[in-house]
PDB file of C-alpha atoms in Angstrom:
ATOM      1  CA  MET A 189       0.000   0.000   0.000  1.00  0.00           C
ATOM      2  CA  SER A 190       1.543   3.308  -1.044  1.00  0.00           C
ATOM      3  CA  ARG A 191       1.262   6.547   0.841  1.00  0.00           C
ATOM      4  CA  VAL A 192      -0.520   9.587  -0.590  1.00  0.00           C
ATOM      5  CA  THR A 193       2.225  12.207  -0.640  1.00  0.00           C
ATOM      6  CA  ILE A 194       1.915  15.888  -1.493  1.00  0.00           C
ATOM      7  CA  ALA A 195       5.298  17.538  -1.942  1.00  0.00           C
ATOM      8  CA  ALA A 196       6.262  21.196  -2.093  1.00  0.00           C
ATOM      9  CA  TYR A 197       6.885  22.417  -5.637  1.00  0.00           C
ATOM     10  CA  ASP A 198      10.213  21.139  -6.925  1.00  0.00           C
ATOM     11  CA  PRO A 199      11.942  23.327  -9.535  1.00  0.00           C
ATOM     12  CA  ALA A 200      13.419  20.109 -11.012  1.00  0.00           C
ATOM     13  CA  TRP A 201      10.000  18.960 -12.245  1.00  0.00           C
ATOM     14  CA  PRO A 202      10.117  20.912 -15.560  1.00  0.00           C
ATOM     15  CA  ARG A 203      13.608  19.534 -16.272  1.00  0.00           C
ATOM     16  CA  LEU A 204      12.451  15.980 -15.518  1.00  0.00           C
ATOM     17  CA  TYR A 205       9.554  16.511 -17.917  1.00  0.00           C
ATOM     18  CA  GLU A 206      11.865  17.832 -20.667  1.00  0.00           C
ATOM     19  CA  GLU A 207      14.242  14.880 -20.296  1.00  0.00           C
ATOM     20  CA  GLU A 208      11.391  12.366 -20.418  1.00  0.00           C
ATOM     21  CA  ALA A 209       9.712  14.235 -23.284  1.00  0.00           C
ATOM     22  CA  ALA A 210      12.889  13.935 -25.353  1.00  0.00           C
ATOM     23  CA  GLN A 211      12.900  10.175 -24.791  1.00  0.00           C
ATOM     24  CA  LEU A 212       9.197   9.901 -25.677  1.00  0.00           C
ATOM     25  CA  ARG A 213       9.648  11.934 -28.871  1.00  0.00           C
ATOM     26  CA  SER A 214      12.368   9.472 -29.833  1.00  0.00           C
ATOM     27  CA  VAL A 215      10.060   6.513 -29.100  1.00  0.00           C
ATOM     28  CA  PHE A 216       7.001   7.910 -30.893  1.00  0.00           C
ATOM     29  CA  GLN A 217       8.828   9.751 -33.691  1.00  0.00           C
ATOM     30  CA  SER A 218       6.513  11.084 -36.410  1.00  0.00           C
ATOM     31  CA  ARG A 219       3.396   9.379 -35.001  1.00  0.00           C
ATOM     32  CA  LEU A 220       3.275  11.937 -32.164  1.00  0.00           C
ATOM     33  CA  LYS A 221       1.229  15.099 -32.788  1.00  0.00           C
ATOM     34  CA  GLU A 222       1.729  16.920 -29.455  1.00  0.00           C
ATOM     35  CA  LEU A 223       3.373  16.401 -26.076  1.00  0.00           C
ATOM     36  CA  HIS A 224       2.528  18.448 -22.960  1.00  0.00           C
ATOM     37  CA  HIS A 225       3.522  18.621 -19.304  1.00  0.00           C
ATOM     38  CA  ILE A 226       0.203  18.628 -17.422  1.00  0.00           C
ATOM     39  CA  GLY A 227      -0.997  18.266 -13.865  1.00  0.00           C
ATOM     40  CA  SER A 228       0.205  20.095 -10.779  1.00  0.00           C
ATOM     41  CA  THR A 229       3.906  19.416 -11.387  1.00  0.00           C
ATOM     42  CA  ALA A 230       3.510  21.605 -14.505  1.00  0.00           C
ATOM     43  CA  VAL A 231       2.331  24.543 -12.370  1.00  0.00           C
ATOM     44  CA  PRO A 232       5.213  26.505 -10.819  1.00  0.00           C
ATOM     45  CA  GLY A 233       4.668  26.996  -7.104  1.00  0.00           C
ATOM     46  CA  SER A 234       2.048  24.258  -6.807  1.00  0.00           C
ATOM     47  CA  ASP A 235       2.317  21.508  -4.220  1.00  0.00           C
ATOM     48  CA  ALA A 236       1.695  18.162  -5.901  1.00  0.00           C
ATOM     49  CA  LYS A 237       2.034  14.426  -5.809  1.00  0.00           C
ATOM     50  CA  PRO A 238       5.627  14.008  -7.040  1.00  0.00           C
ATOM     51  CA  VAL A 239       4.562  12.399 -10.314  1.00  0.00           C
ATOM     52  CA  ILE A 240       5.256  14.046 -13.669  1.00  0.00           C
ATOM     53  CA  ASP A 241       2.098  13.858 -15.802  1.00  0.00           C
ATOM     54  CA  ILE A 242       2.684  13.868 -19.553  1.00  0.00           C
ATOM     55  CA  MET A 243      -0.025  14.095 -22.194  1.00  0.00           C
ATOM     56  CA  ALA A 244       0.695  12.699 -25.653  1.00  0.00           C
ATOM     57  CA  VAL A 245      -1.666  13.391 -28.544  1.00  0.00           C
ATOM     58  CA  PHE A 246      -1.888  11.137 -31.605  1.00  0.00           C
ATOM     59  CA  THR A 247      -4.056  11.261 -34.714  1.00  0.00           C
ATOM     60  CA  SER A 248      -5.768   8.182 -33.253  1.00  0.00           C
ATOM     61  CA  ILE A 249      -5.221   5.835 -30.344  1.00  0.00           C
ATOM     62  CA  ASP A 250      -4.256   3.148 -32.885  1.00  0.00           C
ATOM     63  CA  ASP A 251      -1.150   5.216 -33.709  1.00  0.00           C
ATOM     64  CA  SER A 252       0.022   4.929 -30.100  1.00  0.00           C
ATOM     65  CA  ASP A 253      -0.848   1.234 -29.720  1.00  0.00           C
ATOM     66  CA  ALA A 254       1.973   0.435 -32.120  1.00  0.00           C
ATOM     67  CA  SER A 255       4.400   2.060 -29.672  1.00  0.00           C
ATOM     68  CA  GLU A 256       3.416   0.038 -26.594  1.00  0.00           C
ATOM     69  CA  GLU A 257       6.310  -2.410 -26.966  1.00  0.00           C
ATOM     70  CA  LEU A 258       8.746   0.496 -27.333  1.00  0.00           C
ATOM     71  CA  LEU A 259       7.284   2.136 -24.211  1.00  0.00           C
ATOM     72  CA  ARG A 260       7.833  -1.090 -22.252  1.00  0.00           C
ATOM     73  CA  ALA A 261      11.454  -1.054 -23.404  1.00  0.00           C
ATOM     74  CA  VAL A 262      11.950   2.397 -21.796  1.00  0.00           C
ATOM     75  CA  GLY A 263      10.271   1.427 -18.531  1.00  0.00           C
ATOM     76  CA  TYR A 264       6.556   2.139 -18.990  1.00  0.00           C
ATOM     77  CA  SER A 265       3.793  -0.279 -18.108  1.00  0.00           C
ATOM     78  CA  ARG A 266       0.238  -0.002 -19.367  1.00  0.00           C
ATOM     79  CA  CYS A 267      -2.512   0.447 -16.804  1.00  0.00           C
ATOM     80  CA  THR A 268      -6.206  -0.049 -17.198  1.00  0.00           C
ATOM     81  CA  SER A 269      -8.255   2.946 -16.261  1.00  0.00           C
ATOM     82  CA  THR A 270     -11.969   3.540 -16.429  1.00  0.00           C
ATOM     83  CA  SER A 271     -11.727   7.233 -15.511  1.00  0.00           C
ATOM     84  CA  SER A 272     -11.193   8.433 -19.085  1.00  0.00           C
ATOM     85  CA  PRO A 273     -12.623   6.289 -21.860  1.00  0.00           C
ATOM     86  CA  GLY A 274     -10.650   6.800 -25.044  1.00  0.00           C
ATOM     87  CA  ARG A 275      -7.390   7.340 -23.176  1.00  0.00           C
ATOM     88  CA  LEU A 276      -4.405   5.036 -22.828  1.00  0.00           C
ATOM     89  CA  PHE A 277      -2.533   5.303 -19.543  1.00  0.00           C
ATOM     90  CA  PHE A 278       1.015   4.200 -18.702  1.00  0.00           C
ATOM     91  CA  ARG A 279       3.202   4.465 -15.594  1.00  0.00           C
ATOM     92  CA  LYS A 280       6.939   4.577 -15.217  1.00  0.00           C
ATOM     93  CA  ARG A 281       8.876   4.443 -11.975  1.00  0.00           C
ATOM     94  CA  THR A 282      12.543   5.339 -12.117  1.00  0.00           C
ATOM     95  CA  PRO A 283      14.106   7.632  -9.567  1.00  0.00           C
ATOM     96  CA  ALA A 284      11.222   9.888 -10.700  1.00  0.00           C
ATOM     97  CA  ALA A 285       7.654   8.766 -11.367  1.00  0.00           C
ATOM     98  CA  PHE A 286       5.856   9.484 -14.631  1.00  0.00           C
ATOM     99  CA  HIS A 287       2.273   9.062 -15.783  1.00  0.00           C
ATOM    100  CA  LEU A 288       1.709   9.087 -19.538  1.00  0.00           C
ATOM    101  CA  HIS A 289      -1.816   9.930 -20.717  1.00  0.00           C
ATOM    102  CA  ILE A 290      -2.402   9.273 -24.424  1.00  0.00           C
ATOM    103  CA  PHE A 291      -5.377  10.841 -26.189  1.00  0.00           C
ATOM    104  CA  PRO A 292      -6.539  10.889 -29.795  1.00  0.00           C
ATOM    105  CA  GLU A 293      -6.456  14.231 -31.576  1.00  0.00           C
ATOM    106  CA  GLY A 294      -9.712  16.126 -30.987  1.00  0.00           C
ATOM    107  CA  SER A 295     -10.430  14.600 -27.570  1.00  0.00           C
ATOM    108  CA  LYS A 296     -12.160  17.110 -25.279  1.00  0.00           C
ATOM    109  CA  ASP A 297      -9.827  15.934 -22.524  1.00  0.00           C
ATOM    110  CA  ILE A 298      -6.854  17.617 -24.210  1.00  0.00           C
ATOM    111  CA  ILE A 299      -8.258  21.116 -23.769  1.00  0.00           C
ATOM    112  CA  ARG A 300      -9.522  20.255 -20.277  1.00  0.00           C
ATOM    113  CA  HIS A 301      -6.008  19.349 -19.116  1.00  0.00           C
ATOM    114  CA  LEU A 302      -4.348  22.340 -20.783  1.00  0.00           C
ATOM    115  CA  ALA A 303      -6.990  24.778 -19.520  1.00  0.00           C
ATOM    116  CA  LEU A 304      -6.661  23.605 -15.922  1.00  0.00           C
ATOM    117  CA  ARG A 305      -2.869  23.760 -16.041  1.00  0.00           C
ATOM    118  CA  ASP A 306      -2.815  27.246 -17.533  1.00  0.00           C
ATOM    119  CA  TYR A 307      -5.588  28.507 -15.249  1.00  0.00           C
ATOM    120  CA  LEU A 308      -3.688  27.399 -12.137  1.00  0.00           C
ATOM    121  CA  ARG A 309      -0.519  29.011 -13.494  1.00  0.00           C
ATOM    122  CA  ALA A 310      -2.386  32.308 -13.916  1.00  0.00           C
ATOM    123  CA  HIS A 311      -4.432  32.253 -10.673  1.00  0.00           C
ATOM    124  CA  PRO A 312      -2.242  31.944  -7.562  1.00  0.00           C
ATOM    125  CA  ALA A 313      -5.185  32.040  -5.125  1.00  0.00           C
ATOM    126  CA  ARG A 314      -6.879  29.090  -6.866  1.00  0.00           C
ATOM    127  CA  ARG A 315      -3.550  27.237  -7.014  1.00  0.00           C
ATOM    128  CA  LYS A 316      -3.035  27.756  -3.267  1.00  0.00           C
ATOM    129  CA  ALA A 317      -6.591  26.662  -2.405  1.00  0.00           C
ATOM    130  CA  TYR A 318      -6.244  23.520  -4.512  1.00  0.00           C
ATOM    131  CA  ALA A 319      -2.900  22.701  -2.905  1.00  0.00           C
ATOM    132  CA  GLY A 320      -4.481  23.156   0.530  1.00  0.00           C
ATOM    133  CA  LEU A 321      -7.260  20.725  -0.329  1.00  0.00           C
ATOM    134  CA  LYS A 322      -4.765  18.132  -1.598  1.00  0.00           C
ATOM    135  CA  LYS A 323      -2.661  18.412   1.575  1.00  0.00           C
ATOM    136  CA  SER A 324      -5.741  18.101   3.772  1.00  0.00           C
ATOM    137  CA  LEU A 325      -6.964  15.016   1.915  1.00  0.00           C
ATOM    138  CA  ALA A 326      -3.499  13.428   1.978  1.00  0.00           C
ATOM    139  CA  TRP A 327      -3.420  13.946   5.737  1.00  0.00           C
ATOM    140  CA  GLU A 328      -6.942  12.530   6.146  1.00  0.00           C
ATOM    141  CA  TYR A 329      -6.434   9.546   3.815  1.00  0.00           C
ATOM    142  CA  PRO A 330      -2.686   8.816   3.916  1.00  0.00           C
ATOM    143  CA  PHE A 331      -3.024   5.235   2.609  1.00  0.00           C
ATOM    144  CA  ASN A 332      -6.207   5.479   0.551  1.00  0.00           C
ATOM    145  CA  MET A 333      -5.628   6.925  -2.932  1.00  0.00           C
ATOM    146  CA  SER A 334      -9.250   6.279  -3.912  1.00  0.00           C
ATOM    147  CA  ALA A 335     -10.596   8.322  -0.990  1.00  0.00           C
ATOM    148  CA  TYR A 336      -8.053  11.063  -1.746  1.00  0.00           C
ATOM    149  CA  ALA A 337      -9.181  11.208  -5.401  1.00  0.00           C
ATOM    150  CA  GLU A 338     -12.874  11.088  -4.471  1.00  0.00           C
ATOM    151  CA  GLY A 339     -12.370  13.856  -1.911  1.00  0.00           C
ATOM    152  CA  LYS A 340     -11.084  16.271  -4.529  1.00  0.00           C
ATOM    153  CA  HIS A 341     -13.365  15.184  -7.391  1.00  0.00           C
ATOM    154  CA  ASP A 342     -16.129  17.798  -7.029  1.00  0.00           C
ATOM    155  CA  TYR A 343     -13.659  20.604  -6.407  1.00  0.00           C
ATOM    156  CA  VAL A 344     -11.635  19.666  -9.481  1.00  0.00           C
ATOM    157  CA  LYS A 345     -14.758  19.493 -11.674  1.00  0.00           C
ATOM    158  CA  GLU A 346     -15.769  23.004 -10.559  1.00  0.00           C
ATOM    159  CA  LEU A 347     -12.204  24.226 -11.097  1.00  0.00           C
ATOM    160  CA  GLU A 348     -12.171  22.685 -14.590  1.00  0.00           C
ATOM    161  CA  CYS A 349     -15.388  24.538 -15.495  1.00  0.00           C
ATOM    162  CA  ARG A 350     -13.851  27.848 -14.402  1.00  0.00           C
ATOM    163  CA  ALA A 351     -10.629  27.013 -16.225  1.00  0.00           C
ATOM    164  CA  LEU A 352     -12.405  26.162 -19.474  1.00  0.00           C
ATOM    165  CA  ARG A 353     -14.433  29.408 -19.404  1.00  0.00           C
ATOM    166  CA  TRP A 354     -11.225  31.354 -18.753  1.00  0.00           C
ATOM    167  CA  TYR A 355      -9.231  29.417 -21.381  1.00  0.00           C
ATOM    168  CA  ARG A 356     -11.820  30.070 -24.082  1.00  0.00           C
ATOM    169  CA  SER A 357     -12.169  33.744 -23.168  1.00  0.00           C
ATOM    170  CA  PRO A 358     -10.623  36.003 -25.802  1.00  0.00           C
ATOM    171  CA  ALA A 359      -9.597  38.430 -23.050  1.00  0.00           C
ATOM    172  CA  SER A 360      -7.553  35.904 -21.074  1.00  0.00           C
ATOM    173  CA  LYS A 361      -3.781  35.979 -21.225  1.00  0.00           C
ATOM    174  CA  ARG A 362      -3.627  32.200 -21.218  1.00  0.00           C
ATOM    175  CA  ARG A 363      -1.377  29.455 -22.490  1.00  0.00           C
ATOM    176  CA  GLY A 364       1.491  30.119 -20.138  1.00  0.00           C
TER     177      GLY A 364
END
């Protein structure tokens, strides 16, 4: 049973993403459309689970299926997940931990992830409140990842709605 850990922002997280992204670009080559650092480790100043979330976008999920063997060769293992139909999900544990979320081009989940990341980057008060909730839930449910995730679910959904409105607003200075 693993412990739910929320760590203070680590300035090494962007570098870890860039190093892993370079390896993934090499694995996926021309099949890859986009690669993004998402989640709280992509938000400077945000406390987070120390896991680097990476989103890869392909023309279709079939394009990424062909790379599964190559991903295994660089340390990733495929996980089954029911939280996002139409997504492939992989984990890698080295000295750092990585989660790879693969979506087909056009998936509404792509914008949802980018909007939330950019919104939290641009709104320090929201970032701080979200970090506070995560710390509180990690303290309350130190060995129950499901309860931790369920505890933040409604807050995250509300935050995503705000983020999407902001992201789509022509007046916002987004995409940071």
